[in-house]
CSV table of C-alpha atoms in Angstrom, one decimal:
chain,number,residue,atom,x,y,z
Z,1,THR,CA,12.2,-2.1,-2.7
Z,2,VAL,CA,8.5,-1.5,-3.4
Z,3,SER,CA,8.8,-1.4,-7.2
Z,4,GLY,CA,11.8,-3.7,-7.6
Z,5,ALA,CA,15.1,-3.6,-9.4
Z,6,PRO,CA,16.4,-2.7,-11.9
Z,7,LYS,CA,14.2,0.3,-11.1
Z,8,ILE,CA,13.3,1.6,-14.6
Z,9,ARG,CA,12.4,-1.8,-16.0
Z,10,ALA,CA,10.5,-2.8,-12.9
Z,11,MET,CA,8.4,0.4,-13.2
Z,12,GLU,CA,7.8,-0.4,-16.9
Z,13,ILE,CA,6.5,-3.9,-16.0
Z,14,ILE,CA,4.3,-2.5,-13.3
Z,15,GLU,CA,2.8,-0.1,-15.9
Z,16,GLU,CA,2.2,-3.0,-18.2
Z,17,LEU,CA,0.6,-5.3,-15.7
Z,18,GLU,CA,-1.3,-3.2,-13.2
Z,19,PRO,CA,-4.7,-2.1,-14.5
Z,20,THR,CA,-4.8,1.2,-12.5
Z,21,LYS,CA,-2.3,3.7,-11.1
Z,22,ARG,CA,-1.1,3.1,-7.6
Z,23,GLY,CA,-2.0,6.5,-6.4
Z,24,PRO,CA,-0.4,7.1,-2.9
Z,25,TYR,CA,0.3,3.4,-2.5
Z,26,ALA,CA,4.1,2.7,-2.2
Z,27,GLY,CA,4.9,6.4,-2.1
Z,28,ALA,CA,6.2,8.5,0.8
Z,29,VAL,CA,3.8,10.0,3.3
Z,30,GLY,CA,4.8,12.4,6.0
Z,31,TYR,CA,5.3,15.9,7.1
Z,32,ILE,CA,7.9,18.6,7.6
Z,33,SER,CA,7.1,21.0,10.4
Z,34,PHE,CA,7.9,24.7,10.6
Z,35,SER,CA,10.4,23.9,13.3
Z,36,GLY,CA,12.3,21.6,11.0
Z,37,ASN,CA,11.1,18.2,12.3
Z,38,MET,CA,10.3,15.6,9.7
Z,39,ASP,CA,8.6,12.2,9.8
Z,40,MET,CA,8.1,10.1,6.7
Z,41,CYS,CA,7.1,6.5,5.9
Z,42,ILE,CA,6.5,4.3,2.9
Z,43,ASN,CA,2.8,3.9,2.3
Z,44,ILE,CA,2.5,0.1,2.0
Z,45,ARG,CA,-1.0,-0.3,3.4
Z,46,THR,CA,-3.4,2.1,2.0
Z,47,VAL,CA,-7.1,3.0,2.1
Z,48,VAL,CA,-8.2,5.8,-0.3
Z,49,VAL,CA,-11.7,7.1,0.2
Z,50,SER,CA,-13.4,8.8,-2.7
Z,51,ARG,CA,-17.1,9.5,-3.4
Z,52,HIS,CA,-18.1,7.3,-0.4
Z,53,ARG,CA,-16.1,4.3,-1.7
Z,54,ALA,CA,-13.0,2.9,-0.1
Z,55,PHE,CA,-10.2,1.5,-2.1
Z,56,VAL,CA,-7.8,-0.9,-0.2
Z,57,GLN,CA,-4.2,-1.5,-1.4
Z,58,ALA,CA,-1.7,-3.8,0.2
Z,59,GLY,CA,1.4,-5.7,-0.8
Z,60,ALA,CA,4.2,-7.9,0.3
Z,61,GLY,CA,8.0,-7.7,-0.2
Z,62,ILE,CA,8.9,-10.3,-2.9
Z,63,VAL,CA,12.5,-11.4,-3.0
Z,64,ALA,CA,14.3,-14.3,-4.6
Z,65,ASP,CA,13.5,-16.9,-1.9
Z,66,SER,CA,9.9,-15.7,-1.2
Z,67,ASN,CA,7.2,-18.3,-1.0
Z,68,PRO,CA,4.4,-17.1,-3.2
Z,69,VAL,CA,1.7,-18.7,-1.1
Z,70,TYR,CA,3.0,-17.0,2.1
Z,71,GLU,CA,3.4,-13.7,0.4
Z,72,TYR,CA,-0.2,-13.9,-0.9
Z,73,GLU,CA,-1.5,-14.7,2.6
Z,74,GLU,CA,0.5,-11.8,4.0
Z,75,THR,CA,-1.0,-9.4,1.5
Z,76,CYS,CA,-4.5,-10.7,2.3
Z,77,ASN,CA,-4.0,-10.3,6.0
Z,78,LYS,CA,-2.8,-6.7,5.6
Z,79,ALA,CA,-5.9,-5.9,3.5
Z,80,ARG,CA,-8.2,-7.8,5.9
Z,81,ALA,CA,-7.1,-5.5,8.7
Z,82,MET,CA,-7.9,-2.4,6.7
Z,83,MET,CA,-11.3,-3.9,5.7
Z,84,LYS,CA,-12.1,-4.5,9.3
Z,85,ALA,CA,-11.2,-0.9,10.2
Z,86,ILE,CA,-13.6,0.3,7.5
Z,87,GLU,CA,-16.3,-2.0,8.8
Z,88,LEU,CA,-15.9,-0.6,12.3
Z,89,ALA,CA,-15.9,2.9,11.1
Z,90,GLU,CA,-19.2,2.3,9.2
Z,91,GLN,CA,-20.7,1.0,12.4
Z,92,GLY,CA,-19.6,4.1,14.3
Z,93,LEU,CA,-17.3,2.2,16.6
Z,94,GLU,CA,-14.0,3.6,17.8
């Protein structure tokens, strides 16, 4: 659902249109413990910190009847929440 369907063509289009690699965004994140427990999720809201810089990635689920304006607003709201978390972390607030 994150890259679209048909899968191979959707990934080719993403490669053509997006200027940088997605990194961990839209991939699986989780753990498998030594006792056999597992917890996984799709990484759809992401902050990657590298060399004292934070990179924020967010997206929305676009389907046939999606309203582009609402989807854009949803994406901005998701990113805004992460930007606020970064701001608070920089201020040393918990």
